[in-house]
CSV table of C-alpha atoms in Angstrom, one decimal:
chain,number,residue,atom,x,y,z
A,1,MET,CA,30.9,33.8,66.1
A,2,GLY,CA,29.7,37.0,64.5
A,3,CYS,CA,27.2,39.6,65.3
A,4,ILE,CA,25.0,42.6,63.4
A,5,PHE,CA,25.1,45.9,65.4
A,6,SER,CA,21.6,47.3,65.8
A,7,THR,CA,19.4,50.0,66.8
A,8,PRO,CA,16.1,51.4,68.1
A,9,LYS,CA,15.6,52.5,65.2
A,10,ASP,CA,16.5,49.3,63.3
A,11,THR,CA,14.4,46.9,64.8
A,12,GLY,CA,11.8,49.4,65.1
A,13,GLY,CA,11.7,50.9,62.1
A,14,ASN,CA,9.5,54.5,62.1
A,15,ARG,CA,7.2,53.3,65.7
A,16,ARG,CA,7.5,56.4,68.3
A,17,ARG,CA,9.3,55.0,70.8
A,18,PRO,CA,8.1,55.6,74.8
A,19,GLY,CA,9.5,58.8,76.2
A,20,ASN,CA,10.3,57.0,79.2
A,21,ILE,CA,12.6,54.6,77.7
A,22,GLY,CA,16.1,56.1,76.2
A,23,ASP,CA,18.2,54.5,73.5
A,24,VAL,CA,19.2,51.0,73.9
A,25,SER,CA,21.0,49.3,71.6
A,26,VAL,CA,21.6,45.8,70.8
A,27,TYR,CA,23.1,42.6,69.5
A,28,VAL,CA,21.5,40.5,66.9
A,29,PRO,CA,23.2,37.3,66.2
A,30,GLY,CA,24.4,36.4,63.3
A,31,LEU,CA,22.8,33.2,62.7
A,32,ARG,CA,23.6,30.2,60.8
A,33,ILE,CA,21.8,27.7,59.8
A,34,PRO,CA,22.2,23.9,58.7
A,35,LYS,CA,21.0,22.2,55.7
A,36,PRO,CA,19.6,18.2,55.5
A,37,VAL,CA,21.9,15.6,55.9
A,38,ASP,CA,20.8,11.9,55.0
A,39,PHE,CA,22.4,10.0,57.8
A,40,SER,CA,20.5,6.5,56.1
A,41,GLN,CA,23.4,7.1,54.1
A,42,SER,CA,26.7,7.3,56.7
A,43,LEU,CA,25.1,5.0,59.2
A,44,GLY,CA,22.5,3.5,57.6
A,45,ASP,CA,24.8,0.0,58.5
A,46,ARG,CA,26.4,1.2,61.9
A,47,LEU,CA,23.5,2.1,63.8
A,48,SER,CA,19.8,0.9,63.8
A,49,LYS,CA,17.1,1.8,61.4
A,50,SER,CA,14.8,3.3,64.8
A,51,LEU,CA,18.1,5.7,66.2
A,52,VAL,CA,19.0,6.5,62.5
A,53,GLU,CA,15.5,7.8,61.9
A,54,ARG,CA,15.3,9.4,65.2
A,55,LEU,CA,18.5,11.3,64.1
A,56,SER,CA,16.8,11.7,60.7
A,57,ALA,CA,13.7,13.2,62.2
A,58,LEU,CA,15.1,15.8,64.8
A,59,ARG,CA,17.3,17.6,62.3
A,60,THR,CA,15.3,18.0,60.2
A,61,ARG,CA,13.0,20.0,62.5
A,62,ILE,CA,15.7,22.0,63.3
A,63,VAL,CA,16.7,22.2,59.4
A,64,VAL,CA,12.9,22.9,59.0
A,65,MET,CA,12.4,25.7,61.8
A,66,ALA,CA,15.4,27.6,61.3
A,67,GLY,CA,14.6,27.8,57.6
A,68,GLN,CA,11.6,29.5,58.1
A,69,GLU,CA,11.6,31.3,61.2
A,70,GLY,CA,15.7,32.5,60.9
A,71,PRO,CA,14.8,36.4,59.3
A,72,THR,CA,12.9,36.9,62.3
A,73,ILE,CA,16.0,35.7,64.7
A,74,THR,CA,18.0,38.0,63.5
A,75,ARG,CA,15.6,41.3,62.5
A,76,THR,CA,13.9,41.4,65.6
A,77,ARG,CA,11.3,43.9,63.9
A,78,ARG,CA,9.9,41.3,62.6
A,79,LYS,CA,7.8,39.2,64.6
A,80,THR,CA,6.0,36.1,64.6
A,81,GLN,CA,2.3,36.2,64.7
A,82,HIS,CA,2.4,35.0,68.1
A,83,GLY,CA,5.3,37.3,70.1
A,84,GLY,CA,8.5,35.0,69.0
A,85,SER,CA,7.0,32.2,70.5
A,86,THR,CA,9.5,29.4,67.4
A,87,LEU,CA,12.5,30.8,69.9
A,88,ALA,CA,11.4,29.2,72.1
A,89,ASP,CA,10.0,25.7,69.9
A,90,LEU,CA,13.5,25.9,67.6
A,91,GLN,CA,15.7,26.0,71.2
A,92,GLN,CA,13.7,23.1,72.4
A,93,ALA,CA,14.2,21.0,69.3
A,94,LEU,CA,18.0,22.0,69.4
A,95,GLU,CA,17.9,20.7,73.6
A,96,ASP,CA,16.0,17.1,72.2
A,97,TYR,CA,18.5,16.4,69.6
A,98,LEU,CA,21.5,17.9,71.4
A,99,PRO,CA,22.0,14.5,73.4
A,100,VAL,CA,21.1,12.2,70.7
A,101,LEU,CA,23.9,13.3,68.2
A,102,LEU,CA,26.9,13.9,71.4
A,103,GLY,CA,25.6,9.4,71.3
A,104,LEU,CA,28.6,10.7,67.6
A,105,VAL,CA,31.1,11.6,69.8
A,106,LYS,CA,31.2,9.8,73.1
A,107,ASP,CA,34.0,7.9,73.8
A,108,GLY,CA,36.1,8.8,70.6
A,109,SER,CA,33.2,6.8,68.6
A,110,GLN,CA,34.8,6.1,65.2
A,111,LEU,CA,31.2,7.1,64.5
A,112,GLN,CA,32.1,10.8,64.6
A,113,HIS,CA,34.0,10.9,60.7
A,114,GLU,CA,30.7,9.2,58.8
A,115,VAL,CA,28.5,12.3,58.5
A,116,GLN,CA,29.1,15.4,56.6
A,117,PHE,CA,27.1,18.4,58.4
A,118,VAL,CA,26.5,21.5,56.2
A,119,TRP,CA,25.7,24.5,57.9
A,120,ILE,CA,25.4,27.8,56.2
A,121,ASN,CA,25.5,32.0,57.3
A,122,GLN,CA,22.2,32.9,57.3
A,123,GLU,CA,23.0,36.4,55.3
A,124,ASP,CA,24.3,35.6,53.1
A,125,GLU,CA,24.1,32.0,51.7
A,126,ALA,CA,27.3,31.7,49.9
A,127,GLU,CA,29.3,31.3,52.7
A,128,GLU,CA,28.9,27.7,53.6
A,129,THR,CA,31.3,25.0,55.6
A,130,ALA,CA,31.1,21.5,55.2
A,131,ILE,CA,33.3,19.8,57.4
A,132,SER,CA,33.0,15.7,58.9
A,133,ASN,CA,32.8,15.2,61.9
A,134,ALA,CA,29.8,15.5,64.8
A,135,TRP,CA,32.4,17.2,67.3
A,136,TYR,CA,31.1,20.3,64.3
A,137,GLU,CA,27.4,19.7,64.1
A,138,VAL,CA,28.4,19.8,67.9
A,139,LEU,CA,29.4,23.4,68.1
A,140,SER,CA,27.4,24.2,65.8
A,141,VAL,CA,24.3,23.7,67.9
A,142,LEU,CA,25.8,25.2,70.9
A,143,HIS,CA,26.2,27.6,68.2
A,144,LEU,CA,23.2,28.0,67.4
A,145,MET,CA,21.2,27.4,71.0
A,146,ALA,CA,23.2,31.0,72.4
A,147,MET,CA,22.1,32.9,69.7
A,148,LEU,CA,18.6,32.4,70.5
A,149,SER,CA,19.3,33.7,73.9
A,150,LEU,CA,21.5,36.0,72.7
A,151,SER,CA,17.7,36.7,70.6
A,152,GLN,CA,15.4,36.4,73.7
A,153,ALA,CA,17.2,38.9,75.6
A,154,ASN,CA,17.2,41.6,72.7
A,155,LEU,CA,13.9,41.6,72.9
A,156,LEU,CA,13.8,42.2,76.4
A,157,LEU,CA,16.1,45.6,76.5
A,158,LEU,CA,13.7,46.4,73.9
A,159,PRO,CA,10.5,48.2,74.9
A,160,ARG,CA,7.7,46.2,74.7
A,161,THR,CA,4.6,47.5,73.5
A,162,SER,CA,0.7,46.0,72.0
A,163,ALA,CA,2.0,45.8,68.6
A,164,ASP,CA,5.9,44.3,69.5
A,165,GLY,CA,3.8,41.3,70.2
A,166,TYR,CA,1.0,39.2,72.0
A,167,GLN,CA,0.8,37.4,75.1
A,168,PRO,CA,0.1,34.3,75.8
A,169,LYS,CA,-3.3,33.5,77.6
A,170,VAL,CA,-6.0,31.3,78.4
A,171,SER,CA,-9.6,32.6,77.3
A,172,GLU,CA,-11.7,30.9,79.9
A,173,GLY,CA,-15.5,30.9,80.1
A,174,LEU,CA,-17.2,30.3,76.6
A,175,GLN,CA,-20.3,29.4,75.3
A,176,PHE,CA,-21.9,29.8,71.9
A,177,GLU,CA,-25.6,29.9,72.4
A,178,ASN,CA,-25.8,27.2,75.1
A,179,SER,CA,-23.3,25.5,74.1
A,180,CYS,CA,-19.8,24.9,76.1
A,181,GLU,CA,-18.5,22.9,73.2
A,182,VAL,CA,-16.8,26.2,71.7
A,183,GLY,CA,-14.5,24.1,69.6
A,184,VAL,CA,-17.5,22.7,67.5
A,185,PHE,CA,-18.0,26.3,66.1
A,186,SER,CA,-14.8,28.0,65.6
A,187,LYS,CA,-11.5,26.9,63.9
A,188,LEU,CA,-8.0,28.8,65.3
A,189,SER,CA,-4.5,28.7,63.7
A,190,ASN,CA,-1.5,31.1,64.0
A,191,ALA,CA,-2.9,32.6,60.5
A,192,TYR,CA,-6.7,33.0,60.8
A,193,CYS,CA,-10.3,32.3,62.8
A,194,LEU,CA,-13.1,31.0,62.0
A,195,VAL,CA,-16.4,31.2,64.1
A,196,ALA,CA,-19.4,30.1,62.8
A,197,ILE,CA,-22.4,32.6,62.0
A,198,GLY,CA,-26.1,33.4,64.1
A,199,GLY,CA,-24.4,33.2,68.1
A,200,SER,CA,-24.7,36.0,70.1
A,201,GLU,CA,-22.5,38.3,69.8
A,202,ASN,CA,-20.5,37.9,72.7
A,203,PHE,CA,-19.1,34.8,71.6
A,204,TYR,CA,-17.6,36.6,67.9
A,205,SER,CA,-16.6,39.5,70.1
A,206,THR,CA,-14.4,37.1,72.0
A,207,PHE,CA,-12.6,36.2,70.1
A,208,GLU,CA,-12.6,39.3,68.2
A,209,SER,CA,-11.0,40.9,70.9
A,210,GLU,CA,-8.4,38.8,71.7
A,211,LEU,CA,-7.5,37.7,67.9
A,212,ALA,CA,-8.6,40.3,65.6
A,213,ASP,CA,-4.7,43.3,66.1
A,214,HIS,CA,-2.8,40.3,65.2
A,215,ILE,CA,-5.1,37.7,62.9
A,216,PRO,CA,-8.0,37.6,61.0
A,217,VAL,CA,-11.3,36.5,62.8
A,218,VAL,CA,-13.9,35.7,60.0
A,219,LYS,CA,-17.9,35.1,60.8
A,220,THR,CA,-18.4,31.5,57.5
A,221,SER,CA,-21.2,28.8,57.5
A,222,ILE,CA,-20.0,25.7,55.6
A,223,GLY,CA,-22.1,23.0,54.0
A,224,GLY,CA,-25.0,25.6,55.1
A,225,THR,CA,-24.4,24.6,58.7
A,226,ARG,CA,-22.6,26.3,62.1
A,227,ILE,CA,-20.5,23.6,63.6
A,228,ILE,CA,-17.4,24.7,61.0
A,229,GLY,CA,-15.4,23.4,64.0
A,230,ARG,CA,-16.0,20.0,62.6
A,231,LEU,CA,-15.8,20.5,59.0
A,232,CYS,CA,-12.9,21.6,58.2
A,233,ALA,CA,-9.1,21.1,59.2
A,234,GLY,CA,-6.3,23.5,58.5
A,235,ASN,CA,-3.1,25.8,59.8
A,236,LYS,CA,-1.4,28.3,59.5
A,237,LYS,CA,-0.2,27.3,55.2
A,238,GLY,CA,-4.0,25.8,54.0
A,239,LEU,CA,-7.5,25.4,54.7
A,240,LEU,CA,-9.1,22.3,54.3
A,241,LEU,CA,-12.8,22.7,53.7
A,242,PRO,CA,-15.4,19.3,52.2
A,243,HIS,CA,-17.2,18.6,49.4
A,244,THR,CA,-20.5,20.3,50.7
A,245,THR,CA,-19.4,23.3,51.5
A,246,THR,CA,-21.2,25.9,48.7
A,247,ASP,CA,-18.9,27.9,46.1
A,248,GLN,CA,-20.4,31.7,48.1
A,249,GLU,CA,-18.5,30.3,51.6
A,250,LEU,CA,-15.8,28.9,49.6
A,251,GLN,CA,-15.2,32.1,47.8
A,252,HIS,CA,-16.3,34.4,51.2
A,253,LEU,CA,-13.7,32.5,52.9
A,254,ARG,CA,-10.7,33.0,50.1
A,255,ASN,CA,-11.2,36.8,50.1
A,256,SER,CA,-11.0,36.8,53.7
A,257,LEU,CA,-8.0,35.0,54.6
A,258,PRO,CA,-4.7,35.8,53.6
A,259,ASP,CA,-2.8,35.2,50.5
A,260,GLU,CA,-0.7,33.2,51.6
A,261,VAL,CA,-3.3,30.8,52.9
A,262,VAL,CA,-4.4,28.2,50.5
A,263,VAL,CA,-8.1,27.6,50.7
A,264,GLN,CA,-9.1,24.1,49.2
A,265,ARG,CA,-12.6,22.8,49.0
A,266,ILE,CA,-11.7,18.4,48.7
A,267,GLU,CA,-13.9,15.5,48.0
A,268,GLU,CA,-13.9,12.8,50.5
A,269,ARG,CA,-16.7,11.3,51.9
A,270,LEU,CA,-15.6,11.6,55.3
A,271,SER,CA,-16.8,15.7,55.1
A,272,ALA,CA,-16.8,16.0,58.3
A,273,LEU,CA,-12.6,17.0,58.6
A,274,GLY,CA,-12.5,18.3,61.7
A,275,ASN,CA,-13.6,14.8,63.4
A,276,CYS,CA,-10.7,13.2,60.7
A,277,ILE,CA,-7.8,15.7,61.2
A,278,ALA,CA,-6.6,16.7,63.4
A,279,CYS,CA,-2.7,19.1,62.6
A,280,ASN,CA,0.0,22.1,63.6
A,281,ASP,CA,1.7,24.1,60.6
A,282,TYR,CA,4.3,20.6,61.1
A,283,VAL,CA,2.1,17.2,61.4
A,284,ALA,CA,-1.1,16.0,60.6
A,285,LEU,CA,-3.2,13.3,62.6
A,286,THR,CA,-5.6,11.8,60.5
A,287,HIS,CA,-8.7,8.6,60.1
A,288,THR,CA,-6.5,5.7,59.2
A,289,ASP,CA,-10.1,5.3,56.5
A,290,LEU,CA,-9.2,8.5,54.6
A,291,ASP,CA,-8.5,8.1,51.0
A,292,ARG,CA,-5.3,8.3,49.0
A,293,GLU,CA,-5.8,11.4,47.6
A,294,THR,CA,-7.4,13.0,50.4
A,295,GLU,CA,-3.9,12.2,52.2
A,296,GLU,CA,-2.4,13.9,49.5
A,297,MET,CA,-3.6,16.6,49.6
A,298,ILE,CA,-3.3,16.9,52.8
A,299,ALA,CA,0.3,16.6,53.2
A,300,ASP,CA,0.2,19.6,49.6
A,301,VAL,CA,-2.5,22.1,51.3
A,302,LEU,CA,-1.1,21.6,55.0
A,303,GLY,CA,2.3,21.4,54.0
A,304,VAL,CA,2.3,18.6,56.9
A,305,GLU,CA,4.2,15.3,56.9
A,306,VAL,CA,0.7,13.1,57.3
A,307,PHE,CA,0.4,9.7,59.7
A,308,ARG,CA,-2.6,8.1,60.3
A,309,GLN,CA,-3.0,7.2,63.4
A,310,THR,CA,-6.0,6.5,66.6
A,311,ILE,CA,-5.7,8.4,69.7
A,312,ALA,CA,-6.7,5.7,72.5
A,313,GLY,CA,-9.0,3.4,70.3
A,314,ASN,CA,-10.4,5.8,68.4
A,315,ILE,CA,-10.5,6.9,64.6
A,316,LEU,CA,-12.0,10.4,64.9
A,317,VAL,CA,-7.8,12.1,65.8
A,318,GLY,CA,-9.7,15.4,65.1
A,319,SER,CA,-12.6,14.9,67.6
A,320,TYR,CA,-9.5,13.5,70.1
A,321,CYS,CA,-7.3,15.4,70.6
A,322,SER,CA,-6.3,19.2,69.8
A,323,PHE,CA,-2.4,20.5,69.2
A,324,SER,CA,-0.4,23.2,68.8
A,325,ASN,CA,3.7,23.9,67.5
A,326,LYS,CA,4.2,24.0,71.6
A,327,GLY,CA,2.1,21.3,73.0
A,328,GLY,CA,-0.6,19.4,73.3
A,329,LEU,CA,-4.0,17.6,75.2
A,330,VAL,CA,-5.4,14.6,73.8
A,331,HIS,CA,-7.7,11.7,75.0
A,332,PRO,CA,-8.1,10.7,79.2
A,333,HIS,CA,-7.5,7.0,78.3
A,334,THR,CA,-4.4,7.6,76.1
A,335,SER,CA,-1.3,4.8,77.9
A,336,VAL,CA,2.0,5.9,78.7
A,337,GLU,CA,3.2,4.3,75.6
A,338,ASP,CA,1.2,5.8,72.9
A,339,LEU,CA,1.8,9.3,74.8
A,340,ASP,CA,5.2,9.1,74.6
A,341,GLU,CA,5.0,6.9,70.9
A,342,LEU,CA,2.5,9.8,69.8
A,343,SER,CA,4.8,12.7,71.9
A,344,THR,CA,7.6,11.3,69.3
A,345,LEU,CA,5.5,11.6,66.5
A,346,LEU,CA,4.4,15.1,66.7
A,347,GLN,CA,7.6,16.6,68.4
A,348,VAL,CA,5.2,18.4,70.9
A,349,PRO,CA,4.2,17.5,75.0
A,350,LEU,CA,1.5,16.0,75.3
A,351,VAL,CA,-0.8,15.5,78.6
A,352,ALA,CA,-4.0,13.2,78.8
A,353,GLY,CA,-6.4,14.9,80.1
A,354,THR,CA,-10.3,16.6,79.3
A,355,VAL,CA,-12.6,19.5,78.9
A,356,ASN,CA,-15.7,21.0,80.1
A,357,ARG,CA,-15.6,19.1,83.8
A,358,GLY,CA,-14.4,16.2,82.1
A,359,SER,CA,-15.6,15.7,78.4
A,360,GLU,CA,-13.0,13.3,76.7
A,361,VAL,CA,-14.2,15.2,73.5
A,362,ILE,CA,-11.0,17.3,73.8
A,363,ALA,CA,-11.4,19.1,70.3
A,364,ALA,CA,-15.0,20.3,71.4
A,365,GLY,CA,-14.5,21.9,74.0
A,366,ILE,CA,-11.2,24.1,72.8
A,367,THR,CA,-10.5,25.8,69.6
A,368,VAL,CA,-5.7,26.5,70.8
A,369,ASN,CA,-3.0,27.9,68.6
A,370,ASP,CA,0.4,29.1,69.8
A,371,TRP,CA,-0.6,31.8,71.5
A,372,THR,CA,-3.9,31.3,73.2
A,373,ALA,CA,-6.8,29.1,73.7
A,374,PHE,CA,-10.8,29.7,74.0
A,375,CYS,CA,-12.6,27.3,76.4
A,376,GLY,CA,-15.7,26.1,76.4
A,377,SER,CA,-17.7,26.9,79.9
A,378,ASP,CA,-17.8,24.6,82.2
A,379,THR,CA,-14.4,23.2,82.0
A,380,THR,CA,-13.1,23.3,85.6
A,381,ALA,CA,-9.9,25.2,87.0
A,382,THR,CA,-7.7,22.0,87.0
A,383,GLU,CA,-8.3,21.4,83.2
A,384,LEU,CA,-7.8,25.0,82.7
A,385,SER,CA,-4.1,24.7,84.3
A,386,VAL,CA,-3.2,21.6,82.7
A,387,ILE,CA,-3.9,23.5,79.3
A,388,GLU,CA,-2.0,26.7,80.2
A,389,ASN,CA,0.9,24.3,81.1
A,390,VAL,CA,1.0,21.4,78.5
A,391,PHE,CA,0.2,24.8,75.8
A,392,LYS,CA,2.6,26.4,77.5
A,393,LEU,CA,0.4,29.5,77.3
A,394,ARG,CA,1.2,31.0,81.4
A,395,GLU,CA,3.2,33.7,80.8
A,396,ALA,CA,6.7,33.6,82.7
A,397,GLN,CA,8.5,36.7,84.1
A,398,PRO,CA,11.6,38.0,81.5
A,399,SER,CA,14.3,37.0,83.9
A,400,ALA,CA,12.5,33.8,84.3
A,401,ILE,CA,12.9,32.9,80.9
A,402,VAL,CA,16.6,34.1,80.1
A,403,ASP,CA,17.8,32.2,83.8
A,404,GLU,CA,15.5,28.7,82.3
A,405,MET,CA,17.3,29.6,78.8
A,406,ARG,CA,20.9,29.8,80.1
A,407,LYS,CA,20.6,26.5,82.8
A,408,SER,CA,18.8,24.4,79.7
A,409,LEU,CA,22.0,25.1,77.9
A,410,ILE,CA,24.5,24.2,80.2
A,411,ASP,CA,22.6,21.2,82.1
A,412,THR,CA,23.4,20.1,78.3
A,413,VAL,CA,26.7,21.2,77.8
A,414,VAL,CA,28.1,19.7,80.7
């Protein structure tokens, strides 16, 4: 399967190593990643449409995530902004895909030879292997899962400093002036954080102390108002602003955010974009009445798949749910059927719940990314516990991480 020998110098650059830590050598896996496959062409007349779409969606997610995060897996010095959580996300995607894939080889099924699966060496894309056998795909998936587990183990061996990553946590007890609706006055993504101007210095300093070493924390207004969280929508790839945004505000944000973040002002009559759009780095749910041009802009600027949806019958999807790449919280009256449908659509676990002592307006009381969440001051201990769990923000002991990954791998194979 191939491993690349690595030493602390390789993995840490010129970072100063703590004096009480001896030399550590780790083996960084040589990674193989999948290329896209058209299941509909090979299996369209052999399986139900829903099953073909399920296979396609699960594998496409793996292809996208592995392609985007491959370099961070094989080179531990290139940490993600949220401390390597994408390794766990990719591992979960593989675990979701494997049981469905095994259906193609069950009891010697003839379907196992119908699809040509292609995998490439991430270090050398010219090294490509294509085999029309579903067992090859199964073994390749298991190999990738094993490599992810090895990468996680490597990270536990390396000295941890504050620059190594960011520890998951929830910041509670926040207020903007006298309001506990922190999501109204802030917008958080994996690449930046926006905070409304004019609030107390304590409000801004809470965000700055937790985030400033990792992503920019920018004070701003939008359209001359402070309800910025309800007026904009964004993720690590882009930021969408309403037509009411002034030229000065637009230029300020473009100058303040990372160069790779696309900042775009759009002409949409439903100008409270934060109320009308909920998104993570892969999927966006939108108000059913958004213009088609706006839908295309969302897909282009944010780099996501766009779905027109309602949450518990509410068209303001951006207000009644909040989700990251790891999990999500939705309106408490969301039915079990709708919850399952949304979870499948988003490919993340979802929980129906509340914030700020029973508030159904989820996104007003919380702002969250893949490694931290900020909650309003009225949020109860029970609500905080739900938030920590569904967004996977509760810190795990290192040994528990490895044990859990090993257990899930063994259970899946068995």
